[in-house]
Coordinates of C-alpha atoms and ligand atoms in Angstrom, one line a residue:
X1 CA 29.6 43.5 9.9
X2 CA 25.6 44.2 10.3
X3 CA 23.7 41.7 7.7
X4 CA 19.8 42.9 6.3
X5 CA 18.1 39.8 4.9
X6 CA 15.6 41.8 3.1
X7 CA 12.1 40.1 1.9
X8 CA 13.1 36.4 2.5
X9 CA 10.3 34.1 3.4
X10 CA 10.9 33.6 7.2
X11 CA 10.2 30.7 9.2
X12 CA 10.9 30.2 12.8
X13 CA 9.2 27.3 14.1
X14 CA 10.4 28.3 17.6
X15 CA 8.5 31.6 17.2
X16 CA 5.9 30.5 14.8
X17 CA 6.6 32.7 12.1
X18 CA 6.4 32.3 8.6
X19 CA 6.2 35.1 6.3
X20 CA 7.7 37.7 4.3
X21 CA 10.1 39.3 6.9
X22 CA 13.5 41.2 7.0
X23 CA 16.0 40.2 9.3
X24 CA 18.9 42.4 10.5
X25 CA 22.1 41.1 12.5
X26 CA 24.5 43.2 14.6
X27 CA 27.1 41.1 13.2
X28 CA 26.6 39.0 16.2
X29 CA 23.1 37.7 17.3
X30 CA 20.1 38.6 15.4
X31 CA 18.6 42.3 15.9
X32 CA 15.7 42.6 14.7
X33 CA 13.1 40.4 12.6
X34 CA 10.4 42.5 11.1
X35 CA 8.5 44.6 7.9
X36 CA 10.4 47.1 6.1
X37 CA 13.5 47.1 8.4
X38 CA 16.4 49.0 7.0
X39 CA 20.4 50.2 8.3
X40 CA 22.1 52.1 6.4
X41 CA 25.6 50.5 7.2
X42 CA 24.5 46.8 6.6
X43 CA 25.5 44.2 3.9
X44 CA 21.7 44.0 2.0
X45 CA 20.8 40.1 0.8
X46 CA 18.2 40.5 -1.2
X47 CA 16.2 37.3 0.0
X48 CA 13.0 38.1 -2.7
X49 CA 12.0 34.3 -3.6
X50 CA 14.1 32.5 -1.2
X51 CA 13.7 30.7 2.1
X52 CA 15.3 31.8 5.5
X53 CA 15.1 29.6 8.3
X54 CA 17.3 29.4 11.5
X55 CA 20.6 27.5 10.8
X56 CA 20.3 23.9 10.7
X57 CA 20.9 22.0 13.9
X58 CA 22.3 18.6 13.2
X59 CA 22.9 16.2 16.5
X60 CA 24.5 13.4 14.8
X61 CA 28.0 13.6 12.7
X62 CA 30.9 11.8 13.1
X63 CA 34.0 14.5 12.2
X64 CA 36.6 11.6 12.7
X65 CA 39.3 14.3 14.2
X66 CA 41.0 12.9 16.4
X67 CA 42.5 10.4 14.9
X68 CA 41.0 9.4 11.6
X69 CA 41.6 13.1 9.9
X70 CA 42.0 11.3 6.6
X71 CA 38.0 10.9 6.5
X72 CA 37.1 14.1 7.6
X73 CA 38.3 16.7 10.3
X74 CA 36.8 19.4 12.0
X75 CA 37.8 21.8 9.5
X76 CA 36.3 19.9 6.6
X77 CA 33.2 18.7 8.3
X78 CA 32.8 22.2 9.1
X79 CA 33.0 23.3 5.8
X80 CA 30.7 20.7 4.4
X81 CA 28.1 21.5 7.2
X82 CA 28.2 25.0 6.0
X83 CA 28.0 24.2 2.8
X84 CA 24.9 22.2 3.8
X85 CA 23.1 25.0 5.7
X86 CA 24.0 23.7 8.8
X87 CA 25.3 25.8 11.4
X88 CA 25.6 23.9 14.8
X89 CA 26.4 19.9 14.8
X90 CA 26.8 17.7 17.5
X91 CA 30.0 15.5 17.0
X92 CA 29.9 11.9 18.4
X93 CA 32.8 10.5 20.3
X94 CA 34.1 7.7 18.2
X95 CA 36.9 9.1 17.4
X96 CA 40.9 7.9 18.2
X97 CA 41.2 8.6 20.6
X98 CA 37.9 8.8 22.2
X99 CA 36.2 11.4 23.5
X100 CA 36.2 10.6 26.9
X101 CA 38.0 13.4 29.0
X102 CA 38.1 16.6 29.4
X103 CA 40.9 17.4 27.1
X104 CA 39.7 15.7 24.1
X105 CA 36.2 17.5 24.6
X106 CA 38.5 20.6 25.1
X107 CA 40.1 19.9 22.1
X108 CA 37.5 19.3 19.7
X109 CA 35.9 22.8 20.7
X110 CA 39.2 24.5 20.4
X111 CA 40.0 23.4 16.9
X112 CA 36.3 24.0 16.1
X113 CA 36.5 27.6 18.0
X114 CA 39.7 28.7 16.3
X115 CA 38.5 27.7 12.6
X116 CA 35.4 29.7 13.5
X117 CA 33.0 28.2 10.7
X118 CA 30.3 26.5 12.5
X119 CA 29.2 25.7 16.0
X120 CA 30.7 21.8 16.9
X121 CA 29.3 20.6 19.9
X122 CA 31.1 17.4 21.5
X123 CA 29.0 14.4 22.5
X124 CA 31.2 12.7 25.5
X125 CA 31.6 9.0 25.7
X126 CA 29.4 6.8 27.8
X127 CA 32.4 4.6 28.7
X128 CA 36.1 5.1 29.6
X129 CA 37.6 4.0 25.4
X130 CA 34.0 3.2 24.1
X131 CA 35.2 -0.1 25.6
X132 CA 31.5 -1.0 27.9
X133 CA 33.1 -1.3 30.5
X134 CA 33.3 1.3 33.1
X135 CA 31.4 4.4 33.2
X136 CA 33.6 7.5 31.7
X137 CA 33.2 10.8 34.1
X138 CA 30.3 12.5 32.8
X139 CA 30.2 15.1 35.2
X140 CA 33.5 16.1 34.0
X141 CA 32.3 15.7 30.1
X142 CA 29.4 18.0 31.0
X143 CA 32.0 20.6 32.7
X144 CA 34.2 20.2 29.5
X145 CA 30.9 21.1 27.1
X146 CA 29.3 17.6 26.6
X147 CA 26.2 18.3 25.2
X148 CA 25.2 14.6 25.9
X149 CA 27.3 11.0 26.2
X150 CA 27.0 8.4 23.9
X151 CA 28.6 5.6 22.7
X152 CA 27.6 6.1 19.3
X153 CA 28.8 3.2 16.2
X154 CA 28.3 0.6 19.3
X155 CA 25.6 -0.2 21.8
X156 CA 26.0 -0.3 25.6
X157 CA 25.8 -4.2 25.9
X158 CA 25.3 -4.4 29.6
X159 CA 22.0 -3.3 30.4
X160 CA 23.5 -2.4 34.0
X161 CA 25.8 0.3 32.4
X162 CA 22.9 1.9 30.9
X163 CA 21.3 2.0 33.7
X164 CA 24.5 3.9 35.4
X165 CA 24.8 5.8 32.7
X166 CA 21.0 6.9 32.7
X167 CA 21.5 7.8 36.3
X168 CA 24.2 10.0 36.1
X169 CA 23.5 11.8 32.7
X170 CA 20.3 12.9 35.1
X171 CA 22.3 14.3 37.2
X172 CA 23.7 16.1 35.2
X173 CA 21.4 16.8 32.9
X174 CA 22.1 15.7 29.8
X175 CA 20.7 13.4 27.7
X176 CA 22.3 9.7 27.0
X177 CA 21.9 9.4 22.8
X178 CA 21.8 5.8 22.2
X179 CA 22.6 3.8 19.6
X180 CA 20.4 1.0 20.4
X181 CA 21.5 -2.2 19.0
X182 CA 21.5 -6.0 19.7
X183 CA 24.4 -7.4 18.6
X184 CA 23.3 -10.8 19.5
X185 CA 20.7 -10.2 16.8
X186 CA 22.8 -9.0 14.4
X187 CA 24.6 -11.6 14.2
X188 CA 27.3 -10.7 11.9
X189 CA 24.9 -9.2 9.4
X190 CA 25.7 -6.5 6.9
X191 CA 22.0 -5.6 5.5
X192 CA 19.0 -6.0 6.3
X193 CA 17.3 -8.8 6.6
X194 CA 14.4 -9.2 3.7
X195 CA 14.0 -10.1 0.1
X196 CA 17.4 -8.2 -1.6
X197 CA 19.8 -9.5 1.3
X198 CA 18.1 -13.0 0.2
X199 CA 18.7 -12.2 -3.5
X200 CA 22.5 -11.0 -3.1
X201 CA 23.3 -13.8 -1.0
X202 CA 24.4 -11.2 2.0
X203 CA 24.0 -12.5 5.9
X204 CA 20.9 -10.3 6.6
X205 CA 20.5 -8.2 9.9
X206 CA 16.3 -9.2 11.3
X207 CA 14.5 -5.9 12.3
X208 CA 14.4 -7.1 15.9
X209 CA 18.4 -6.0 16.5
X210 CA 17.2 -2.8 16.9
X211 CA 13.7 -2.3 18.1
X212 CA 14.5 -4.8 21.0
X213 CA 17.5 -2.5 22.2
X214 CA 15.2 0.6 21.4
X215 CA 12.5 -1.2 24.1
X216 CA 15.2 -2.1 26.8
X217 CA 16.6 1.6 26.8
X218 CA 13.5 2.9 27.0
X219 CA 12.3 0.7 29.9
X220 CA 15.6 1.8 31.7
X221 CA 15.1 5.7 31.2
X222 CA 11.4 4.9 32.2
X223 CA 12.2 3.6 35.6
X224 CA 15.6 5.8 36.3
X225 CA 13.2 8.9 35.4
X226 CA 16.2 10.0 32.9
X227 CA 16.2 11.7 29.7
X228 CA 16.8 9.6 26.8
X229 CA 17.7 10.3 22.7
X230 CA 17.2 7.1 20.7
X231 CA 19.2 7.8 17.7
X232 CA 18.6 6.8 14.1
X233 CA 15.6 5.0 14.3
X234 CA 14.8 3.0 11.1
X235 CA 12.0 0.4 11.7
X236 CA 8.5 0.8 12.2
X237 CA 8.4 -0.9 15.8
X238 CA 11.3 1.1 17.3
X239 CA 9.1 4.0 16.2
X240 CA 6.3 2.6 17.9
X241 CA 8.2 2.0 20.7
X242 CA 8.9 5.5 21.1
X243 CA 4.9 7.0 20.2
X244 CA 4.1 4.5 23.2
X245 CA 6.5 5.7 25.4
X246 CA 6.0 8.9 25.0
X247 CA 2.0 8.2 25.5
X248 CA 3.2 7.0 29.0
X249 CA 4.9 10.4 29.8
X250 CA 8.7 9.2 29.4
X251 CA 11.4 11.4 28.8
X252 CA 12.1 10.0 25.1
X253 CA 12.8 11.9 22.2
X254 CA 14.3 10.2 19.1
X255 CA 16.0 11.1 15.4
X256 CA 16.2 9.6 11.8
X257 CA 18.4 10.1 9.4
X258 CA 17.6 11.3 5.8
X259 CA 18.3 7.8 4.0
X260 CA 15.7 5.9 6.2
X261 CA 12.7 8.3 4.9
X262 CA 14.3 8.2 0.8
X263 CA 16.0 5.0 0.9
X264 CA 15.4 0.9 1.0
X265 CA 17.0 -1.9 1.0
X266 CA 17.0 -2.2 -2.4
X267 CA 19.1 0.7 -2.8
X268 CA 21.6 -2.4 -1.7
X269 CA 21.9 -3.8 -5.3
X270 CA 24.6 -4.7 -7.0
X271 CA 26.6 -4.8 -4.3
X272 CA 26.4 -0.7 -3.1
X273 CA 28.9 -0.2 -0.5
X274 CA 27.6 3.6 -0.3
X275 CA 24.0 2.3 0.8
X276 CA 25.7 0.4 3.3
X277 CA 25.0 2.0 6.4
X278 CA 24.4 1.0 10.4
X279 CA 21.6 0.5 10.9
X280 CA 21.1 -0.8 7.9
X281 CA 18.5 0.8 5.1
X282 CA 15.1 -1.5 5.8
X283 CA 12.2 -2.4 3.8
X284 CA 9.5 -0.1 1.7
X285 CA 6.7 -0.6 4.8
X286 CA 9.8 0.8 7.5
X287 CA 10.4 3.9 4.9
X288 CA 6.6 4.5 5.9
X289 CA 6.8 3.9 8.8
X290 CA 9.5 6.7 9.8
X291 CA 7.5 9.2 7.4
X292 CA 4.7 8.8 9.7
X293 CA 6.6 9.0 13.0
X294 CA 7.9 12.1 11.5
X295 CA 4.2 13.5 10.7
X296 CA 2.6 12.6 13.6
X297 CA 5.3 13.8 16.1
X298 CA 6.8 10.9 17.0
X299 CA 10.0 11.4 16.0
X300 CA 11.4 14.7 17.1
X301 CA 14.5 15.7 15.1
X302 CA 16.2 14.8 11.2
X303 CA 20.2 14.2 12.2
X304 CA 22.4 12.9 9.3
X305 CA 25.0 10.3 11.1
X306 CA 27.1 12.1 8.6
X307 CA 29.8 9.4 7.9
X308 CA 32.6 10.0 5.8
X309 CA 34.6 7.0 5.1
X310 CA 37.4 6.6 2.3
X311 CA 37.0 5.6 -1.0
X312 CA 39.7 2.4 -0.1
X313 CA 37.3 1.8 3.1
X314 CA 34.0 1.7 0.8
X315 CA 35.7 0.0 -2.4
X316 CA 35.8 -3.6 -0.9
X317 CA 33.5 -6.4 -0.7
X318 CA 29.9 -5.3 0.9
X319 CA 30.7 -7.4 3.8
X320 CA 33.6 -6.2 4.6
X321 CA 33.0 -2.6 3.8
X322 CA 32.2 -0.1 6.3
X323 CA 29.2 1.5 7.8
X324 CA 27.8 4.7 6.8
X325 CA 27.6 7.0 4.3
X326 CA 27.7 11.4 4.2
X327 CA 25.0 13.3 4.8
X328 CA 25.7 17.3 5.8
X329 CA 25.5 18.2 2.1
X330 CA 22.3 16.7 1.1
X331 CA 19.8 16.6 4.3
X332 CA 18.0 20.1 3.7
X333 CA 16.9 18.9 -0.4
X334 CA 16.2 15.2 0.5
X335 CA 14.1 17.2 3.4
X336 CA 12.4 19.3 1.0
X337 CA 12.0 16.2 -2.2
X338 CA 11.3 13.4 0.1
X339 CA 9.2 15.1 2.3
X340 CA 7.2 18.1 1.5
X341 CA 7.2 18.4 -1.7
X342 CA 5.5 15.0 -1.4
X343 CA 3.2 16.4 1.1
X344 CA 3.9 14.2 4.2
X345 CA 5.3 16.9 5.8
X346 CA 4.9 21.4 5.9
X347 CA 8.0 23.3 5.4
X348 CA 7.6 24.8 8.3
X349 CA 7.4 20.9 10.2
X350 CA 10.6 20.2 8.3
X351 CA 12.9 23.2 9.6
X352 CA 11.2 22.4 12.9
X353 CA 12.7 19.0 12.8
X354 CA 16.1 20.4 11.8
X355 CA 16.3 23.5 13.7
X356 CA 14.2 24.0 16.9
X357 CA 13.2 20.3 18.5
X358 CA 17.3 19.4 17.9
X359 CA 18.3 22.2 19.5
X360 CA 16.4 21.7 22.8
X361 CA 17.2 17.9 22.8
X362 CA 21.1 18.7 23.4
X363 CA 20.6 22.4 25.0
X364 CA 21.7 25.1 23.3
X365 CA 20.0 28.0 22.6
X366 CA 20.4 28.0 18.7
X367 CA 17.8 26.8 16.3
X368 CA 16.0 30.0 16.2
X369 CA 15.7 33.5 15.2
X370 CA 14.5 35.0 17.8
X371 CA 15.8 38.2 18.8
X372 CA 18.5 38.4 21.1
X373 CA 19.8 35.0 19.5
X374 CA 23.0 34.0 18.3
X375 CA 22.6 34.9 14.0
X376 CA 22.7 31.5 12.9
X377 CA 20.7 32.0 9.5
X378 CA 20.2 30.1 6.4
X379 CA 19.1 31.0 2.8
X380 CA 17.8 28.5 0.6
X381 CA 15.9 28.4 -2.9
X382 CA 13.2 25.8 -2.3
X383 CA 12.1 25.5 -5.8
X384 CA 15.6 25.2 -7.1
X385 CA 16.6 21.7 -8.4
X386 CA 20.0 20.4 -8.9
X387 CA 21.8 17.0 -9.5
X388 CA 23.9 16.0 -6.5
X389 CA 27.7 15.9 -8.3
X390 CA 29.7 14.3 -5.2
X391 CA 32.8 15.9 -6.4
X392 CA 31.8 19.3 -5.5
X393 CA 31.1 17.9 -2.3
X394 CA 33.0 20.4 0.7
X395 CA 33.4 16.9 2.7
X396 CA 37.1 15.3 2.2
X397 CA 34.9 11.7 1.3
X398 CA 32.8 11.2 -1.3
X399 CA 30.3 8.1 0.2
X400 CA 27.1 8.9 -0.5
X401 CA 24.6 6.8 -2.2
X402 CA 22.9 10.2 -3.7
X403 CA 25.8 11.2 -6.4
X404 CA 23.4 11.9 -10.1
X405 CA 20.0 12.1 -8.3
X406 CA 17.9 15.4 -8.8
X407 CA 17.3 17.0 -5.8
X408 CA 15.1 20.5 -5.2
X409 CA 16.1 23.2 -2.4
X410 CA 19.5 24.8 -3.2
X411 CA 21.6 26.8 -0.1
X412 CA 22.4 30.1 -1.2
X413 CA 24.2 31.2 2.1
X414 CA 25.0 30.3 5.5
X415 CA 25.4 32.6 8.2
X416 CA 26.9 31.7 11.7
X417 CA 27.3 33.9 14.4
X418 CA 26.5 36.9 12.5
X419 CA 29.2 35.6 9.8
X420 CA 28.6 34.6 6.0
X421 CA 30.4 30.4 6.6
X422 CA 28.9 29.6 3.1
X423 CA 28.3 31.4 -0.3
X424 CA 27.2 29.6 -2.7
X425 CA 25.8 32.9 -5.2
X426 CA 22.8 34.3 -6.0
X427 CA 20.7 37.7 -6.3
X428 CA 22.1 40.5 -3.9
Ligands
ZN501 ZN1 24.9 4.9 15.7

């Protein structure tokens, strides 16, 4: 079915654009993007007043399927990613079992293929069971449709492996996403280290644990001459790390989640299970700290770490509960509130960060609307407010530390490959 998007607010950061455009699909890829465009046997969305950007590129969920389906699977993420606006993700490898083969890469693009909602693309592991051990075959990942290896909800310990694993991800071109942590440092922590993990009497986690793992990977992707993703950064010297690395011409590009430019620590009170998250949500000066890495460039790309866990997995003592919380459903308004409607960041910076600069780090052509591209669109009202109700949430869990707040920028429809994924009303 041919969809006209007629008299939406366009922007494509990819092509520059943003203005009042119409956009017409062949049901496929996107056809043309111009004034006035009109076909007589196309759907019409009347786009007057709203926003349409490419579909949102996410590079960091955790779908949980294999193995832990009763979080999440790849249907339901699917779902809640559409519901989100998002229409590609990248799915990390933690799952059970892990993503380390061909078949289980095969596997998650199958199931993700054959409920033909969204784009899912597999991250491979970095080592054989996540176990740091020995190097898992990322040559046959890549083959499988790795868009990158990581060994995402751990760190690679041995700085040797790394180094491996910088080498051959080269190869093969794809980047190693890292999820840069010193465990040493941690320390059996469960916040972060400051003022509230003082107050609650929690074993706080010192900023260190992170920017010293974010310094060692980068000194290894330096002198390898490899590509390198730091995922969710959160303090102000990892980010530092990065703008100085990238001053010195190496190959680093890096994301942040949503909580780490709308949260603290103190979001920790009273004991909040749902603002307990890995790393852990850091101090007011961090919080400024990413919002500035995000304005001047720093950091390239907004990815949610979108972590469903169980109410019986989050409904225990802090320290014993577990990390993360969701995010698909609520990155595009706490984009939009947090960001530029506080004026730290343009609209059109925003989708860039959630579209475009994700999109090149693992690859794929999406994360535009160029013509000729696969239609990946979304529709949002950016004025519209709402209060996040978790309950309406397309995700099978419910963590998320945002439930009651009022939010602004409402997804009216999602459209992948030439598809309508999400409809969530509106003018037509
Ligand atoms: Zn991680």
């Amino acid at each position: 079915m041919k969809i006209l998007i007629k008299g939406g607010n366009v922007i494509d950061p990819a092509n520059n654009i943003s203005e009042k455009l119409d956009i017409l699909t062949d049901g496929k890829v996107i056809e043309a993007v111009g004034k006035d465009i009109s076909s007589p046997d196309a759907k019409v969305i009347n786009a007057e007043r709203l926003t349409v950007i490419p579909g949102i590129v996410d590079i960091h969920v955790h779908f949980r399927d294999p193995g832990y389906e009763y979080k999440e699977d790849i249907i339901s993420g699917s779902r809640a990613a559409a519901r989100g606006g998002v229409t590609s993700v990248a799915c990390m490898p933690n799952t059970k079992p892990a993503l380390d083969c061909e078949a289980l890469i095969q596997y998650v693009k199958n199931k993700a293929e054959k409920a033909g909602i969204i784009n899912v693309f597999p991250v491979g592991c970095i080592s054989k069971g996540l176990k740091g051990e020995e190097l898992a075959e990322i040559g046959e990942l890549k083959a499988a449709g790795a868009v990158g290896v990581s060994d995402d909800g751990r760190p690679v310990i041995s700085s040797i492996l790394m180094r491996r694993a910088l080498e051959y991800a080269n190869m093969f071109d794809i980047p190693v996403m890292s999820h840069s942590e010193d465990l040493g440092l941690v320390d059996g922590g469960s916040m972060n280290e400051g003022y509230m993990s003082t107050y609650l009497g929690l074993r706080g986690i010192p900023k260190a644990a992170e920017s010293v793992a974010v310094t060692r990977d980068i000194l290894i992707a330096e002198e390898v001459g490899a590509k390198i993703h730091i995922c969710h950064v959160s303090t102000a010297n990892s980010i530092d790390a990065v703008r100085q690395a990238k001053k010195r011409g190496v190959r680093v590009t890096c994301e942040t989640a949503p909580h780490y430019f709308s949260l603290t620590d103190a979001a920790c009170d009273g004991f909040n299970t749902n603002a307990k998250m890995n790393p852990p949500l850091r101090s007011a000066e961090d919080v400024e700290a990413v919002i500035a890495g995000l304005a001047d460039g720093t950091i390239d790309a907004i990815a949610t770490d979108h972590a469903p866990h169980h109410i019986d997995e989050k409904n225990v003592e802090f320290d014993k509960a577990l990390n993360g919380i969701i995010g698909l459903e609520t990155s595009l308004s706490l984009g939009i509130t947090k960001l530029v409607n506080t004026g730290k960041l343009t609209l059109c910076e925003l989708i860039k960060k959630m579209t475009y600069n994700p999109a090149k780090i693992i690859g794929t052509d999406r994360g535009t609307l160029s013509v000729g591209a696969p239609a990946d669109i979304t529709i949002f009202d950016a004025a519209e407010e709402y209060v996040v109700d978790v309950s309406k949430f397309a995700s099978k869990s419910k963590n998320s530390p945002y439930g009651g707040m009022k939010l602004c920028g409402v997804v009216k429809k999602t459209i992948a490959n030439g598809k309508i994924v999400y409809d969530g009303g509106g003018k037509e």
